[in-house]
PDB file of C-alpha atoms (C1' of nucleotides) in Angstrom:
ATOM      1  CA  MET A1460     -42.063 -53.248  27.121  1.00 59.00           C
ATOM      2  CA  GLN A1461     -38.804 -54.009  25.364  1.00 70.00           C
ATOM      3  CA  THR A1462     -38.542 -51.481  22.646  1.00 83.00           C
ATOM      4  CA  PHE A1463     -40.901 -49.589  20.509  1.00 90.00           C
ATOM      5  CA  ARG A1464     -39.300 -51.442  17.666  1.00 90.00           C
ATOM      6  CA  THR A1465     -40.310 -54.812  19.074  1.00 89.00           C
ATOM      7  CA  GLN A1466     -43.901 -53.728  19.513  1.00 90.00           C
ATOM      8  CA  VAL A1467     -44.054 -52.622  15.936  1.00 92.00           C
ATOM      9  CA  ILE A1468     -42.622 -55.854  14.616  1.00 91.00           C
ATOM     10  CA  GLU A1469     -45.006 -57.922  16.661  1.00 90.00           C
ATOM     11  CA  TYR A1470     -47.956 -55.955  15.422  1.00 94.00           C
ATOM     12  CA  ILE A1471     -46.955 -56.215  11.787  1.00 93.00           C
ATOM     13  CA  LYS A1472     -46.566 -59.956  12.158  1.00 93.00           C
ATOM     14  CA  LYS A1473     -50.211 -60.092  13.136  1.00 93.00           C
ATOM     15  CA  VAL A1474     -51.388 -58.370   9.998  1.00 94.00           C
ATOM     16  CA  PRO A1475     -53.380 -60.960   8.054  1.00 93.00           C
ATOM     17  CA  LYS A1476     -52.989 -61.568   4.365  1.00 93.00           C
ATOM     18  CA  GLY A1477     -55.031 -59.332   2.133  1.00 92.00           C
ATOM     19  CA  MET A1478     -54.901 -56.415   4.532  1.00 94.00           C
ATOM     20  CA  VAL A1479     -52.698 -53.405   5.085  1.00 94.00           C
ATOM     21  CA  VAL A1480     -51.984 -50.932   7.851  1.00 94.00           C
ATOM     22  CA  SER A1481     -50.687 -47.387   7.914  1.00 94.00           C
ATOM     23  CA  TYR A1482     -47.519 -46.276   9.649  1.00 93.00           C
ATOM     24  CA  GLY A1483     -49.553 -44.243  12.065  1.00 92.00           C
ATOM     25  CA  GLN A1484     -51.761 -47.190  12.802  1.00 93.00           C
ATOM     26  CA  VAL A1485     -48.823 -49.412  13.588  1.00 94.00           C
ATOM     27  CA  ALA A1486     -47.266 -46.699  15.691  1.00 93.00           C
ATOM     28  CA  ALA A1487     -50.502 -46.285  17.597  1.00 92.00           C
ATOM     29  CA  ALA A1488     -50.740 -50.017  18.152  1.00 93.00           C
ATOM     30  CA  ALA A1489     -47.197 -49.942  19.456  1.00 92.00           C
ATOM     31  CA  GLY A1490     -48.110 -47.287  21.962  1.00 88.00           C
ATOM     32  CA  SER A1491     -47.204 -44.023  20.243  1.00 90.00           C
ATOM     33  CA  PRO A1492     -49.715 -42.598  17.751  1.00 90.00           C
ATOM     34  CA  ARG A1493     -47.223 -40.013  16.542  1.00 91.00           C
ATOM     35  CA  ALA A1494     -44.196 -42.245  16.090  1.00 92.00           C
ATOM     36  CA  ALA A1495     -45.176 -43.190  12.561  1.00 93.00           C
ATOM     37  CA  ARG A1496     -41.849 -41.960  11.249  1.00 91.00           C
ATOM     38  CA  GLN A1497     -40.033 -44.247  13.550  1.00 92.00           C
ATOM     39  CA  VAL A1498     -42.009 -47.124  12.138  1.00 92.00           C
ATOM     40  CA  GLY A1499     -40.658 -46.287   8.733  1.00 89.00           C
ATOM     41  CA  GLY A1500     -37.140 -46.577   9.984  1.00 88.00           C
ATOM     42  CA  ILE A1501     -37.876 -49.946  11.508  1.00 90.00           C
ATOM     43  CA  LEU A1502     -39.418 -51.202   8.304  1.00 89.00           C
ATOM     44  CA  ARG A1503     -36.263 -50.288   6.461  1.00 86.00           C
ATOM     45  CA  ALA A1504     -34.286 -52.542   8.753  1.00 85.00           C
ATOM     46  CA  LEU A1505     -36.807 -55.315   8.377  1.00 87.00           C
ATOM     47  CA  ASN A1506     -36.719 -55.535   4.617  1.00 81.00           C
ATOM     48  CA  ILE A1507     -33.021 -56.244   4.939  1.00 76.00           C
ATOM     49  CA  SER A1508     -33.199 -58.883   7.624  1.00 72.00           C
ATOM     50  CA  ASP A1509     -36.761 -59.918   7.047  1.00 74.00           C
ATOM     51  CA  GLY A1510     -37.881 -62.531   9.513  1.00 72.00           C
ATOM     52  CA  ASN A1511     -41.412 -63.360   8.250  1.00 83.00           C
ATOM     53  CA  VAL A1512     -42.600 -59.859   8.816  1.00 91.00           C
ATOM     54  CA  PRO A1513     -45.048 -58.657   6.158  1.00 93.00           C
ATOM     55  CA  TRP A1514     -43.463 -55.206   5.978  1.00 92.00           C
ATOM     56  CA  TRP A1515     -44.978 -54.620   2.566  1.00 92.00           C
ATOM     57  CA  ARG A1516     -48.424 -54.439   4.185  1.00 93.00           C
ATOM     58  CA  VAL A1517     -47.372 -51.228   5.871  1.00 93.00           C
ATOM     59  CA  ILE A1518     -48.004 -48.021   3.946  1.00 93.00           C
ATOM     60  CA  ASN A1519     -48.801 -44.417   4.797  1.00 92.00           C
ATOM     61  CA  ASN A1520     -52.233 -43.195   5.799  1.00 92.00           C
ATOM     62  CA  GLN A1521     -53.015 -42.143   2.253  1.00 90.00           C
ATOM     63  CA  GLY A1522     -52.790 -45.704   1.064  1.00 90.00           C
ATOM     64  CA  VAL A1523     -49.709 -44.845  -0.945  1.00 90.00           C
ATOM     65  CA  ILE A1524     -46.200 -46.247  -0.828  1.00 88.00           C
ATOM     66  CA  SER A1525     -44.412 -43.008  -0.103  1.00 82.00           C
ATOM     67  CA  ILE A1526     -40.889 -44.318   0.081  1.00 80.00           C
ATOM     68  CA  LYS A1527     -38.537 -41.594  -1.075  1.00 72.00           C
ATOM     69  CA  GLY A1528     -34.867 -42.553  -1.052  1.00 71.00           C
ATOM     70  CA  ASN A1529     -33.212 -45.055  -3.380  1.00 72.00           C
ATOM     71  CA  TRP A1530     -35.712 -47.652  -2.357  1.00 79.00           C
ATOM     72  CA  THR A1531     -37.427 -47.566  -5.728  1.00 82.00           C
ATOM     73  CA  ALA A1532     -36.712 -51.257  -6.144  1.00 83.00           C
ATOM     74  CA  THR A1533     -38.378 -51.855  -2.810  1.00 85.00           C
ATOM     75  CA  LYS A1534     -41.427 -49.917  -3.903  1.00 86.00           C
ATOM     76  CA  GLU A1535     -41.903 -52.095  -6.914  1.00 86.00           C
ATOM     77  CA  LEU A1536     -41.394 -55.205  -4.863  1.00 87.00           C
ATOM     78  CA  GLN A1537     -43.898 -53.975  -2.347  1.00 88.00           C
ATOM     79  CA  SER A1538     -46.639 -53.432  -4.895  1.00 89.00           C
ATOM     80  CA  GLU A1539     -45.934 -56.885  -6.290  1.00 88.00           C
ATOM     81  CA  LEU A1540     -46.253 -58.502  -2.906  1.00 90.00           C
ATOM     82  CA  LEU A1541     -49.446 -56.603  -2.210  1.00 91.00           C
ATOM     83  CA  LYS A1542     -51.032 -57.911  -5.354  1.00 90.00           C
ATOM     84  CA  LYS A1543     -50.132 -61.406  -4.277  1.00 92.00           C
ATOM     85  CA  ASP A1544     -51.945 -60.701  -1.058  1.00 93.00           C
ATOM     86  CA  LYS A1545     -55.098 -59.993  -3.010  1.00 92.00           C
ATOM     87  CA  VAL A1546     -54.709 -56.301  -2.343  1.00 91.00           C
ATOM     88  CA  THR A1547     -55.562 -54.065  -5.266  1.00 86.00           C
ATOM     89  CA  ALA A1548     -52.516 -51.918  -5.904  1.00 87.00           C
ATOM     90  CA  SER A1549     -52.729 -49.261  -8.586  1.00 86.00           C
ATOM     91  CA  GLU A1550     -49.913 -48.635 -10.988  1.00 79.00           C
ATOM     92  CA  HIS A1551     -48.923 -45.622  -8.992  1.00 84.00           C
ATOM     93  CA  TYR A1552     -48.280 -47.623  -5.863  1.00 87.00           C
ATOM     94  CA  THR A1553     -51.669 -46.713  -4.473  1.00 90.00           C
ATOM     95  CA  VAL A1554     -53.793 -49.052  -2.390  1.00 91.00           C
ATOM     96  CA  ASP A1555     -57.365 -48.734  -1.243  1.00 91.00           C
ATOM     97  CA  ILE A1556     -56.437 -48.865   2.391  1.00 90.00           C
ATOM     98  CA  ALA A1557     -59.945 -47.847   3.306  1.00 90.00           C
ATOM     99  CA  LYS A1558     -61.072 -51.318   2.323  1.00 91.00           C
ATOM    100  CA  HIS A1559     -58.045 -53.288   3.397  1.00 92.00           C
ATOM    101  CA  ARG A1560     -56.958 -51.652   6.633  1.00 92.00           C
ATOM    102  CA  PHE A1561     -56.393 -54.150   9.379  1.00 93.00           C
ATOM    103  CA  LYS A1562     -58.084 -53.353  12.680  1.00 85.00           C
TER     104      LYS A1562
ATOM    105  C1'  DT B 919     -28.152 -34.880  28.472  1.00 85.51           C
ATOM    106  C1'  DT B 920     -28.607 -32.393  24.136  1.00 85.51           C
ATOM    107  C1'  DT B 921     -29.020 -32.325  19.212  1.00 85.51           C
ATOM    108  C1'  DC B 922     -30.351 -34.032  14.814  1.00 85.51           C
ATOM    109  C1'  DC B 923     -32.575 -36.665  11.550  1.00 85.51           C
ATOM    110  C1'  DG B 924     -36.271 -39.400   9.411  1.00 85.51           C
ATOM    111  C1'  DG B 925     -40.071 -44.457   4.272  1.00 85.51           C
ATOM    112  C1'  DC B 926     -45.325 -39.695   8.879  1.00 85.51           C
ATOM    113  C1'  DT B 927     -49.700 -37.032   9.662  1.00 85.51           C
ATOM    114  C1'  DG B 928     -53.100 -33.575   9.665  1.00 85.51           C
ATOM    115  C1'  DA B 929     -54.124 -28.991   8.931  1.00 85.51           C
ATOM    116  C1'  DT B 930     -53.282 -24.830   6.301  1.00 85.51           C
ATOM    117  C1'  DT B 931     -51.954 -22.076   2.488  1.00 85.51           C
TER     118       DT B 931
ATOM    119  C1'  DG C 140     -54.261 -31.017  -5.894  1.00 85.51           C
ATOM    120  C1'  DA C 141     -49.458 -29.623  -4.669  1.00 85.51           C
ATOM    121  C1'  DA C 142     -46.521 -27.366  -1.272  1.00 85.51           C
ATOM    122  C1'  DT C 143     -45.616 -25.871   3.380  1.00 85.51           C
ATOM    123  C1'  DC C 144     -45.683 -25.919   8.562  1.00 85.51           C
ATOM    124  C1'  DA C 145     -45.483 -27.637  12.675  1.00 85.51           C
ATOM    125  C1'  DG C 146     -46.081 -31.236  16.069  1.00 85.51           C
ATOM    126  C1'  DC C 147     -44.559 -35.747  17.832  1.00 85.51           C
ATOM    127  C1'  DC C 148     -41.298 -39.727  18.720  1.00 85.51           C
ATOM    128  C1'  DG C 149     -37.540 -42.933  19.230  1.00 85.51           C
ATOM    129  C1'  DG C 150     -32.646 -43.927  18.274  1.00 85.51           C
ATOM    130  C1'  DA C 151     -27.958 -42.791  17.268  1.00 85.51           C
ATOM    131  C1'  DA C 152     -24.062 -39.548  17.738  1.00 85.51           C
TER     132       DA C 152
END
DNA sequence: TTTCCGGCTGATT
DNA sequence: GAATCAGCCGGAA
């Protein structure tokens, strides 16, 4: 294994259109079920140097875009992208992950 | 090597 | 339903 980061990126790249995954899910797929927080940090780096990684399909386990910092712009962008992926995103950045979670 | 800090999570209060 | 607590984890300092 290279880095946890690599695993995460690879996994996210596999997420099909119209589906979403939770941080914890990605972390688990990368080998560490509790490293969800780390996933968040990786995502932050991705949205800057995005490679073709559907980072917007990654949200927390509650199906909500919980970004806190000054990433408000990113939040809006994320919900926009989700809608384009045929994913129903509420006005409060909420997604029905129960129906769209990638497995 | 130790310490600290997070875009989290689940359980409890 | 909102707030709090405590694990758990990887990376940077």
